[in-house]
Coordinates of C-alpha atoms and ligand atoms in Angstrom, one line a residue:
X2 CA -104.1 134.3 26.6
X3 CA -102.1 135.7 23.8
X4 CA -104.3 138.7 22.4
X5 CA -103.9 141.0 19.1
X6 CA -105.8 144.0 19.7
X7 CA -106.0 146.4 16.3
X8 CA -107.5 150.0 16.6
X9 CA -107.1 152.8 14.6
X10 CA -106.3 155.4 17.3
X11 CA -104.3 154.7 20.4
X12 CA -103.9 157.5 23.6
X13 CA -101.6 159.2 24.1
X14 CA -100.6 158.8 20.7
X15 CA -103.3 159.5 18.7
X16 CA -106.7 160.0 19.7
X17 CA -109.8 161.5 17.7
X18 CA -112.5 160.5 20.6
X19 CA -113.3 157.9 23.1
X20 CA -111.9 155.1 20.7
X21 CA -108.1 156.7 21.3
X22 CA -108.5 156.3 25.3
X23 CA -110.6 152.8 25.5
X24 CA -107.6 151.5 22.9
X25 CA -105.0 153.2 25.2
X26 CA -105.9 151.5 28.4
X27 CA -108.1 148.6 28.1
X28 CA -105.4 146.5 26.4
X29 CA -102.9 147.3 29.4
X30 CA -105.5 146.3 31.8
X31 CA -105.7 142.8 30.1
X32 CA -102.3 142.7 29.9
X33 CA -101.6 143.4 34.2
X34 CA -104.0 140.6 34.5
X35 CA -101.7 138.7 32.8
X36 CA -102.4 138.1 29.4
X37 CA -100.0 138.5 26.2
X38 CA -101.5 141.4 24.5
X39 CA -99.9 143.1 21.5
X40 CA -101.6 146.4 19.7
X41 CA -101.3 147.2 16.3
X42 CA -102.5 150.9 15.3
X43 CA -101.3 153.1 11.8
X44 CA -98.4 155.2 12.5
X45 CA -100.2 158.4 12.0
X46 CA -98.6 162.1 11.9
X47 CA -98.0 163.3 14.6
X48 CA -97.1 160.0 16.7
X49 CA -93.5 161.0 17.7
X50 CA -91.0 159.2 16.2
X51 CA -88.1 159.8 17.9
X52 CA -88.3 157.0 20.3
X53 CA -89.5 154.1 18.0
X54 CA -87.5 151.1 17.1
X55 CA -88.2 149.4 13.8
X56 CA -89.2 145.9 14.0
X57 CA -87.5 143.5 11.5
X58 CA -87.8 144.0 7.8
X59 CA -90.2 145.9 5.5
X60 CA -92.9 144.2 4.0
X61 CA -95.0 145.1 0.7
X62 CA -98.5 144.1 0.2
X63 CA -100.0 143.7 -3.0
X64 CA -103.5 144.5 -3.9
X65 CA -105.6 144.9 -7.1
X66 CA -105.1 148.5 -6.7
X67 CA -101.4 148.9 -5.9
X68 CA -98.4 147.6 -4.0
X69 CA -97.6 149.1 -0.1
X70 CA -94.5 149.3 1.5
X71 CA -95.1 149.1 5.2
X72 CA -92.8 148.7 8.3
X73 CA -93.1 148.0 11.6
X74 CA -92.4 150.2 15.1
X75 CA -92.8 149.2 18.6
X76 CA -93.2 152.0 21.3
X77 CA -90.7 151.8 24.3
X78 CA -93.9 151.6 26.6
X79 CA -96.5 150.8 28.0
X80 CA -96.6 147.5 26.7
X81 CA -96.2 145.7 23.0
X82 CA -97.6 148.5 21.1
X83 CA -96.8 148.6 17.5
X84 CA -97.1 151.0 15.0
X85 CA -97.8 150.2 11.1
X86 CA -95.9 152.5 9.1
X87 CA -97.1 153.1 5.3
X88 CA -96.5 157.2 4.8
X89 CA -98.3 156.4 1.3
X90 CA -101.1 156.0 3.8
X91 CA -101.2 157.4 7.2
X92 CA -98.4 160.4 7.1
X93 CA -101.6 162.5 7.1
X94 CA -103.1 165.6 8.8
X95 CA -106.7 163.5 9.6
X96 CA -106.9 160.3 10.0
X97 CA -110.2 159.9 8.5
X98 CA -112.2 161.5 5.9
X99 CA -110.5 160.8 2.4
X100 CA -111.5 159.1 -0.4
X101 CA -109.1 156.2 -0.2
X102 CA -110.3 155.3 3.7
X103 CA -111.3 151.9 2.3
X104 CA -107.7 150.9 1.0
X105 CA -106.0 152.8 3.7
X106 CA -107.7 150.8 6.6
X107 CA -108.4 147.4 4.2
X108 CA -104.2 148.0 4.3
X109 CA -104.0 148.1 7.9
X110 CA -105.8 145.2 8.7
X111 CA -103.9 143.0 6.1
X112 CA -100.6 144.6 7.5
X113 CA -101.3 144.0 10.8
X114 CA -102.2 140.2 10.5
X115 CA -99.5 139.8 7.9
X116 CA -96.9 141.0 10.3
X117 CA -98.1 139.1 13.4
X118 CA -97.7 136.2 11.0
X119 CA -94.0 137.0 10.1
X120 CA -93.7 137.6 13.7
X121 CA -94.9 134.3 15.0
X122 CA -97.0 135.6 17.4
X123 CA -100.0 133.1 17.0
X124 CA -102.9 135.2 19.2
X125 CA -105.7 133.3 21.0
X126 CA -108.3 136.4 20.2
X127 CA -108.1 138.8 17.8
X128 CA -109.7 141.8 18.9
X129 CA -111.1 144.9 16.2
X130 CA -112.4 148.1 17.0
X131 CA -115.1 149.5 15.0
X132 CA -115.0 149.8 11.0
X133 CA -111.3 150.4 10.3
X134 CA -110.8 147.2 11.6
X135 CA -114.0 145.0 10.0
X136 CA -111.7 143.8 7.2
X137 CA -109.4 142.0 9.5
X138 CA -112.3 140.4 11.0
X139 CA -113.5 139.3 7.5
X140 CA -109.6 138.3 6.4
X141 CA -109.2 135.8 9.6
X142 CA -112.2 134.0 8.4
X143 CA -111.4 133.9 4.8
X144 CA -107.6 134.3 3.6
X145 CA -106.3 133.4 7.0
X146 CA -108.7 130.9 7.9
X147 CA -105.9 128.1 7.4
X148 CA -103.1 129.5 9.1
X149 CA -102.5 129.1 12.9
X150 CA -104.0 133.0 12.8
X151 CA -107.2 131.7 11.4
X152 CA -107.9 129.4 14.9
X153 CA -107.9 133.0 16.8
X154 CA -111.3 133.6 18.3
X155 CA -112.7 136.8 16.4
X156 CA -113.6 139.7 18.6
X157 CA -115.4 142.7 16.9
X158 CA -115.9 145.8 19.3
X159 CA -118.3 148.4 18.3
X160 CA -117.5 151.8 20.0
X161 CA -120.2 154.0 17.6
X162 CA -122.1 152.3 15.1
X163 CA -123.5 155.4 13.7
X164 CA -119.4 155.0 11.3
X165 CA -120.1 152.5 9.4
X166 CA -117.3 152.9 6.8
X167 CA -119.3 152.6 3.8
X168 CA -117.5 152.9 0.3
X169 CA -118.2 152.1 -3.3
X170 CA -118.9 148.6 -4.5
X171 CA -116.3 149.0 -7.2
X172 CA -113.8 149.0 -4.4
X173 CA -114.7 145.4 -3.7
X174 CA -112.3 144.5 -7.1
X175 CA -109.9 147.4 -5.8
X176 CA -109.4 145.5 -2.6
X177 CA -109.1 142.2 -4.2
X178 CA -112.9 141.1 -2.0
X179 CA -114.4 138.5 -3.9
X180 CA -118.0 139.6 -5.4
X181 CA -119.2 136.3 -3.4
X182 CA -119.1 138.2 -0.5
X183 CA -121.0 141.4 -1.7
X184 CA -124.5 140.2 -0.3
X185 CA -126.7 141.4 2.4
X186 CA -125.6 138.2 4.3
X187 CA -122.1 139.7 3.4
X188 CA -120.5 142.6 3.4
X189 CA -123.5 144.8 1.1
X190 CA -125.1 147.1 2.8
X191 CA -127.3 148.9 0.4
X192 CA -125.2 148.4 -2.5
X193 CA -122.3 149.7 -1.0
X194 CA -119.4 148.3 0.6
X195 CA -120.1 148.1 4.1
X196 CA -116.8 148.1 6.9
X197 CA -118.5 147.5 9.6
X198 CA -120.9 144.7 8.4
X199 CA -117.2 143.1 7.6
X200 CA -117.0 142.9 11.5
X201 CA -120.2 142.5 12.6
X202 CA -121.1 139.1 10.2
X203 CA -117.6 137.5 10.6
X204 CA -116.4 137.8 14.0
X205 CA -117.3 135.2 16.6
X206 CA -118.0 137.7 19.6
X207 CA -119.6 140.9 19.1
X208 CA -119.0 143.7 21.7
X209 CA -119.8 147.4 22.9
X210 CA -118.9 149.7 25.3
X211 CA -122.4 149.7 27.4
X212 CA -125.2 147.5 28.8
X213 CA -127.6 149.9 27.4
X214 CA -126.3 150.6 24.1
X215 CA -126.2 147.0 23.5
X216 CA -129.6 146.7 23.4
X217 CA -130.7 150.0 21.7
X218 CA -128.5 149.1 18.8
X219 CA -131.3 146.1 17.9
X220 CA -133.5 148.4 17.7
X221 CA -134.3 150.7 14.5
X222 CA -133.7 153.9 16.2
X223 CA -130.5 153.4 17.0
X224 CA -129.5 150.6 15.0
X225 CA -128.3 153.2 11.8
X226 CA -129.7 150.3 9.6
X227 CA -128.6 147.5 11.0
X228 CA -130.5 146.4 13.9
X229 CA -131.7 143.9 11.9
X230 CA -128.2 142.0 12.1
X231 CA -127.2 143.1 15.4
X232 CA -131.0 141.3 16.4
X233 CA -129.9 138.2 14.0
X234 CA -126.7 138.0 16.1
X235 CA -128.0 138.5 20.0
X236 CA -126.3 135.6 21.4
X237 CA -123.0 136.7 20.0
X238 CA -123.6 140.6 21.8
X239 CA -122.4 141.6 24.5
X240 CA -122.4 145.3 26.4
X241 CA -119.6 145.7 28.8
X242 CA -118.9 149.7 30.3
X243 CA -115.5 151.4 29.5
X244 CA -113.8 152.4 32.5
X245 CA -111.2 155.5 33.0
X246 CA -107.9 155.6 32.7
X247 CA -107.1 157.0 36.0
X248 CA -103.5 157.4 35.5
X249 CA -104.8 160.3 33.0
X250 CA -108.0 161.5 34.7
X251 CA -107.3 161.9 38.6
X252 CA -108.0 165.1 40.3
X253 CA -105.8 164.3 42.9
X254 CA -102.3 163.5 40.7
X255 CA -103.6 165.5 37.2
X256 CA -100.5 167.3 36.1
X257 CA -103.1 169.9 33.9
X258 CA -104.4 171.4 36.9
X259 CA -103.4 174.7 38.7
X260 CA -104.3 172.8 41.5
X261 CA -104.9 169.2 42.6
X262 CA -107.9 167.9 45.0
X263 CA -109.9 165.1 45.9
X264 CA -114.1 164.4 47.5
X265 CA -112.6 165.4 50.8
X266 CA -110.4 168.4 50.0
X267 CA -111.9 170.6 47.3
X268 CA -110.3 174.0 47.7
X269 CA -107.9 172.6 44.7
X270 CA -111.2 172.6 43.0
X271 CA -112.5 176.3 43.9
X272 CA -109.0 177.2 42.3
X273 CA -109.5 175.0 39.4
X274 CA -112.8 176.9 38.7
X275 CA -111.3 180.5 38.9
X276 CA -108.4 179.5 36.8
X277 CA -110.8 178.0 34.4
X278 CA -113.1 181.7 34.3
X279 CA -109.9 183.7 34.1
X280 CA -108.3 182.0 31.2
X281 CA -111.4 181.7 29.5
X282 CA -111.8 185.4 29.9
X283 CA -115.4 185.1 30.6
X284 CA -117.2 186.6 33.8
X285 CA -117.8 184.3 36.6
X286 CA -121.5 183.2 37.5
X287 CA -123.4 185.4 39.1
X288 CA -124.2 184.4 42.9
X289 CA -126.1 181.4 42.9
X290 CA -125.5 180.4 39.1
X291 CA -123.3 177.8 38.0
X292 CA -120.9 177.2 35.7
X293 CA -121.1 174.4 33.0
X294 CA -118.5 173.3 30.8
X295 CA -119.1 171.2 27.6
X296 CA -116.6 169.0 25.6
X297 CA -116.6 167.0 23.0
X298 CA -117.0 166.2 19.5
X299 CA -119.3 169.1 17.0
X300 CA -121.3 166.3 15.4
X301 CA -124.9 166.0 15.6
X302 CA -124.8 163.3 17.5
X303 CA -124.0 165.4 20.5
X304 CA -126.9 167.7 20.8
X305 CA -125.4 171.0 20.6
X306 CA -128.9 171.7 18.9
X307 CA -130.4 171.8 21.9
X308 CA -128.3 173.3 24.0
X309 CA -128.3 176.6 21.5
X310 CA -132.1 176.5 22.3
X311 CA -131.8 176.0 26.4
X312 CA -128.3 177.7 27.5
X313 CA -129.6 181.2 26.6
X314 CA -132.1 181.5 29.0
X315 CA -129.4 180.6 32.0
X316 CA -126.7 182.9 30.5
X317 CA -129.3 185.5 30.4
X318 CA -130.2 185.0 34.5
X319 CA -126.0 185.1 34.7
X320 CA -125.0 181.4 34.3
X321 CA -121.6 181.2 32.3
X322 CA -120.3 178.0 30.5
X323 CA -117.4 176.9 28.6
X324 CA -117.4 175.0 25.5
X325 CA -114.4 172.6 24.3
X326 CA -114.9 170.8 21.2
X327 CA -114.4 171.1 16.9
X328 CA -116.0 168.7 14.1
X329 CA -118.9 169.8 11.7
X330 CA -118.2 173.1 10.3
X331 CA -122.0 174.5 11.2
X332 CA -122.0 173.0 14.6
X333 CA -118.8 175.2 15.1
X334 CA -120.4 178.2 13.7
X335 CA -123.4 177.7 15.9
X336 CA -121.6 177.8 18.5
X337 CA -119.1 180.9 17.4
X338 CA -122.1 182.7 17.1
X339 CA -124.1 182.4 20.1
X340 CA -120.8 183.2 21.8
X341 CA -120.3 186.3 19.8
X342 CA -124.1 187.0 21.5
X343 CA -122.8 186.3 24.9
X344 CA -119.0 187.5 24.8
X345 CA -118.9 188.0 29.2
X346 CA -121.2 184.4 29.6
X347 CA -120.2 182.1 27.2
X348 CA -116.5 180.9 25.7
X349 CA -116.4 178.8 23.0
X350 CA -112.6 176.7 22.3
X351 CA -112.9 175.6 18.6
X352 CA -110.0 173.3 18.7
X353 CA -108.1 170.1 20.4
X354 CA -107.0 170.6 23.4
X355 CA -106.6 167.9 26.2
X356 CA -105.0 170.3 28.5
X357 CA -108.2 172.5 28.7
X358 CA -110.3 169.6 28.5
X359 CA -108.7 168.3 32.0
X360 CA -109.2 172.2 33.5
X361 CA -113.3 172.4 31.9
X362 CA -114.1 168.6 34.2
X363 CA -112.1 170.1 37.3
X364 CA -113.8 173.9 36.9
X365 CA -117.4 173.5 35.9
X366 CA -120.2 173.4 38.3
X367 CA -121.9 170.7 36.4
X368 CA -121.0 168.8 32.9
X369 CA -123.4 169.0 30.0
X370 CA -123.8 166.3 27.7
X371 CA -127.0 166.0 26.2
X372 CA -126.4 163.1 23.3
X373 CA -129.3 162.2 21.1
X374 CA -127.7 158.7 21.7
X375 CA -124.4 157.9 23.5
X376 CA -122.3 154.4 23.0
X377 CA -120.7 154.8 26.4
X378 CA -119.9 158.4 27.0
X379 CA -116.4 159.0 29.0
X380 CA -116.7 162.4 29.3
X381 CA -119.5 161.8 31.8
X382 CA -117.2 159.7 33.8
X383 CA -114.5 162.1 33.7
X384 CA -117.2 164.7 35.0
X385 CA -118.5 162.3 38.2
X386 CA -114.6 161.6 38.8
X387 CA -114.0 165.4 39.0
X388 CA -116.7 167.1 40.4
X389 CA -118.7 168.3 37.6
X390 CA -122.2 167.4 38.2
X391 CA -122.9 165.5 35.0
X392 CA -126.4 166.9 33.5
X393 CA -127.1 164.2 30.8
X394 CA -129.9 162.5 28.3
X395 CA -130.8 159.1 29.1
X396 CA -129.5 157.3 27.1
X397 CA -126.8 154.1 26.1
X398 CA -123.6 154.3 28.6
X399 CA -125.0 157.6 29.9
X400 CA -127.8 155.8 31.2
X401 CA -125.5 153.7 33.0
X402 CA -123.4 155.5 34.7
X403 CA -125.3 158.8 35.1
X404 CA -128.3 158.4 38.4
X405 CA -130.9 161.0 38.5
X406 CA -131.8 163.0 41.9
X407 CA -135.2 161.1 42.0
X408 CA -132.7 158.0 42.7
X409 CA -131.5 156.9 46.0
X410 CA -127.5 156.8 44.6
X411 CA -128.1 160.1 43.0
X412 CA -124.9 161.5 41.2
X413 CA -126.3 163.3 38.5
X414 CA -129.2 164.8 36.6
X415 CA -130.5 162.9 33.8
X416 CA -133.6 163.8 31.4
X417 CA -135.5 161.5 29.1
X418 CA -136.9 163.0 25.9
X419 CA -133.9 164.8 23.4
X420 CA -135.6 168.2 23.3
X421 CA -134.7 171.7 24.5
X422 CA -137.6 171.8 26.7
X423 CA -136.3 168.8 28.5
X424 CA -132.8 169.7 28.3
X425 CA -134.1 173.6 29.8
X426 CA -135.9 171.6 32.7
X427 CA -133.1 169.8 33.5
X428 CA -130.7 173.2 33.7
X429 CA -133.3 174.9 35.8
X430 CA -133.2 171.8 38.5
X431 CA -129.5 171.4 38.2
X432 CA -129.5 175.4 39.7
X433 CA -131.7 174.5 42.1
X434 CA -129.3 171.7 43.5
X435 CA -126.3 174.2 43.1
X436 CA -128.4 176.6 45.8
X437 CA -128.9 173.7 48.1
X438 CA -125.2 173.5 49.0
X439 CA -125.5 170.3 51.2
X440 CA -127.7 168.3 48.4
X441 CA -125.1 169.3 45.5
X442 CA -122.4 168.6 47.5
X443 CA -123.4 165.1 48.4
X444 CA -124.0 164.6 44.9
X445 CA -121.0 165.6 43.5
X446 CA -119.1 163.3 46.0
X447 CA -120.8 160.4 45.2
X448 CA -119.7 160.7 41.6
X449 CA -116.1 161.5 43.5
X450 CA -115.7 158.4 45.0
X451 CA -117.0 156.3 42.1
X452 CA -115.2 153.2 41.0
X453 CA -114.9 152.9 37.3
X454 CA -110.9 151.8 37.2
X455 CA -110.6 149.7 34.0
X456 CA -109.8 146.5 36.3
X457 CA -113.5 145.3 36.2
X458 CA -114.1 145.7 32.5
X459 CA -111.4 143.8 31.6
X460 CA -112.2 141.0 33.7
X461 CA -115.9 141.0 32.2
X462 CA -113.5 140.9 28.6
X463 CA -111.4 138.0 30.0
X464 CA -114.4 136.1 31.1
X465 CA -116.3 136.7 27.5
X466 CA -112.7 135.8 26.1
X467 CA -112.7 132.1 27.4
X468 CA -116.6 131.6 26.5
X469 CA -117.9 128.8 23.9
X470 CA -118.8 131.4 20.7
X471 CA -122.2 130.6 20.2
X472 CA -121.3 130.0 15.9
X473 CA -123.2 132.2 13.7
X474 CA -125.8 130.6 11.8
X475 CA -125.9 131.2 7.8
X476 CA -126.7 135.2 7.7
X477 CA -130.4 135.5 6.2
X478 CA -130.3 137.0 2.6
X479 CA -133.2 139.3 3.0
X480 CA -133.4 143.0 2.6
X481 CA -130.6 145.1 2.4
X482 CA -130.0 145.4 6.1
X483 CA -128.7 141.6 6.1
Ligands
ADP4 P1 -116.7 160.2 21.6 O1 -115.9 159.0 21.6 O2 -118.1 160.1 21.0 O3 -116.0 161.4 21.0 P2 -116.4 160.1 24.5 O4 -117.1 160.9 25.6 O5 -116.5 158.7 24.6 O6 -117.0 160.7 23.1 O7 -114.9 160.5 24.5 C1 -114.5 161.8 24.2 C2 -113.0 161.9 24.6 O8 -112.4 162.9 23.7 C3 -112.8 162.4 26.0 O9 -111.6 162.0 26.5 C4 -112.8 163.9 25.8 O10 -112.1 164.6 26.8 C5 -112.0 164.0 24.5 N1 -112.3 165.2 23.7 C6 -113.3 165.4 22.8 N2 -113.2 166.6 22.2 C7 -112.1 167.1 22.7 C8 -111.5 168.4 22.4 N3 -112.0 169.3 21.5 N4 -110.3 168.7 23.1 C9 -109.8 167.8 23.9 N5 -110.4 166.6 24.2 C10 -111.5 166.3 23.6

């Protein structure tokens, strides 16, 4: 199959969250099974240029609200990856957050299937990933729909529906959409301009990045408004688990460590962990307390709330932990200050920082990651891979990958309700597995030995690939959820 594969963020190159690594390796899986698959992602700053080529000639797009030069790059490897160069655009320190998202990404999509036009490439499956991409999805179904692009099979992958890319109506006209369109059973969602619905309504396949999460999204707490859809289109849905990039996350080859190791030889680990302490400047546990290490995004989403409420009380009996992660200006401040409160327990890295990331999964006792809802979770995975007990709410791609102690292939700790009390009683038992050495240890080496190489989800995407789409019907025109 010849696949176009559009994503906003692409690892090593650019990466915000679990988006940049799923678009950095799942295409490349697809591709050593044989396929024909070509990315397209913005050239963003900070993407080193040095080794690009340039791809033929410019191109300018015209839209209602202005013209854009654009040209194209391919990376010298891994595989056809090419970069969509509009400085107007993307030459940026963020590459989301201003108020011209809609025309920067609307712009990407056009580019991309403009360019794979010029190109000739004539894809069996176009696949998008989340909003930045919805336009595409929409444009392959209506401007496109009678070129040899338009006969592509329409993939739309949701990796966190909780972004919906939502923007003024009046950018409808600025974008050139016609107002046809701007309807619940469209592209309205609440009178706004909705991104996302753009994928969701005119894609043939609809995707995300767990079982779980596939079916929480139809429901109205987790559904961010638009279960309602996502129930209208079941047949179309499909939940299939990231995997790990294990060319990047390996304890045994991982060229961030002080020291490599793997489920049979873990004194590389033990060194990892005092290197970790040490640079963190932080005292080390007392005897018989772990050490837990937390990374990720500051968003809500991530339940730092409760963790301000629960890690006290094991810092205070001599637990230490290590915090990686920036977003949401209070979330950061939270955090700032209850290290300030705990300056010999606690460290907390306001920043970006993949090298420390690597050293917090192969140095922390356990891995906490208590998300008020989850699409898939890598971090986790990262965590079983390298040793750090994951600790984690039950919930979307957490829930299936993460087995409690009450279960027979327990590799983890997992609690059920999003509170600090449930969050506390699940720190409490995960210091009474680090005391039983011989029950933590067989725990941690189940998640060890694991299997979550990306081979297996891209079969799954292969198989969906070749299905018969079950068609949309008409979308309903009620409410403003569509
Ligand atoms: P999400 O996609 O919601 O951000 P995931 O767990 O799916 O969460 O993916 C997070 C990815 O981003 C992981 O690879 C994690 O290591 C990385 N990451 C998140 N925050 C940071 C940070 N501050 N520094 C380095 N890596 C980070």
């Amino acid at each position: 199959m010849r696949i176009l594969f559009l994503s906003s963020e692409v690892a090593p190159f650019s990466k915000t969250g679990g988006l940049g690594d799923v678009s950095g390796a799942l295409p490349w899986a697809l591709s050593e099974r044989g396929h024909d698959v070509r990315v397209m992602t913005p050239l963003h700053r900070g993407v080193p240029r040095a080794t690009l080529q340039l791809v033929g000639s410019p191109l300018t797009l015209e839209f209602p609200f202005g013209k854009i030069d654009l040209r194209l790059f391919r990376a010298p490897a891994p595989g056809e990856l090419l970069f969509i160069d509009a400085p107007a655009l993307f030459d940026r320190d963020e590459y989301y957050g201003y108020p011209d998202d809609a025309r920067r990404f609307a712009a990407f999509s056009m580019a991309a299937l403009a360019f794979t036009q010029r190109d000739g490439f004539v894809p069996d499956v176009v696949q998008g990933n989340d909003w930045p991409t919805g336009i595409a999805m929409l444009a392959l179904r209506t401007g496109f729909a009678h070129t040899p692009l338009g006969r592509a099979r329409r993939v739309f992958t949701i990796h966190n529906l909780a972004y919906q890319g939502l923007f003024p109506a009046k950018e409808m006209e600025a974008l050139g959409l016609p107002w046809d369109l701007f309807t619940p059973g469209g592209v309205e969602f609440y009178e706004q301009l909705s991104f996302m619905k753009a994928g969701l309504v005119f894609a043939d396949l609809l995707t995300t990045v767990s079982p779980t999460y596939a079916r929480e999204i139809q429901t109205p707490a987790f559904g961010a408004g638009l279960d309602g859809l996502l129930r209208h289109r079941a047949d179309s849905l499909h939940g299939i688990l990231n995997g790990v990039d294990v060319k990047e996350w390996n304890p045994a080859t991982d060229v961030f460590l002080p020291r490599q190791f793997t489920s049979t030889e873990l004194a590389g680990r033990t060194l990892c962990r005092k290197e970790l302490i040490a640079s963190c400047r932080i005292d080390a546990p007392v005897p018989g307390m772990p050490l837990f290490g937390v990374i990720g995004r500051m968003a809500a989403q991530k339940g730092a709330d409760l963790l301000h409420v629960a890690l006290p009380k094991l810092l205070e009996q001599g637990a230490s932990a290590i915090v990686l992660g920036a977003g949401e200006p209070a979330v950061q401040d939270a955090w700032l200050s209850l290290a300030a409160k705990y300056p010999r327990r606690l460290s907390v890295r306001i920043g970006f920082d993949n090298s420390l990331a690597h050293r917090i999964e192969a140095g922390s006792d356990f891995f906490l990651m208590p998300s008020r809802f989850e699409p898939c979770g890598l971090s986790q995975m990262y965590s079983l891979l390298y040793g750090a007990v994951p600790v984690v709410h039950g919930v979307g791609g957490l829930k299936d990958t993460v087995f409690d102690l009450t279960h027979a292939n327990a590799n983890g700790i997992v609690f059920e309700q999003p509170t600090a009390e449930a969050l506390f009683g699940a720190l409490v038992r995960a210091v009474e597995l680090f005391r039983d050495e011989a029950a933590y240890a067989a725990v941690q080496r189940r998640g060890m030995t694991a299997d979550f190489s990306w081979a297996a989800a891209a079969a799954e995407y292969e198989r969906l690939f070749g299905l018969p789409s079950p068609r949309p019907s008409p979308p309903r025109g009620e409410g403003g959820t569509g």
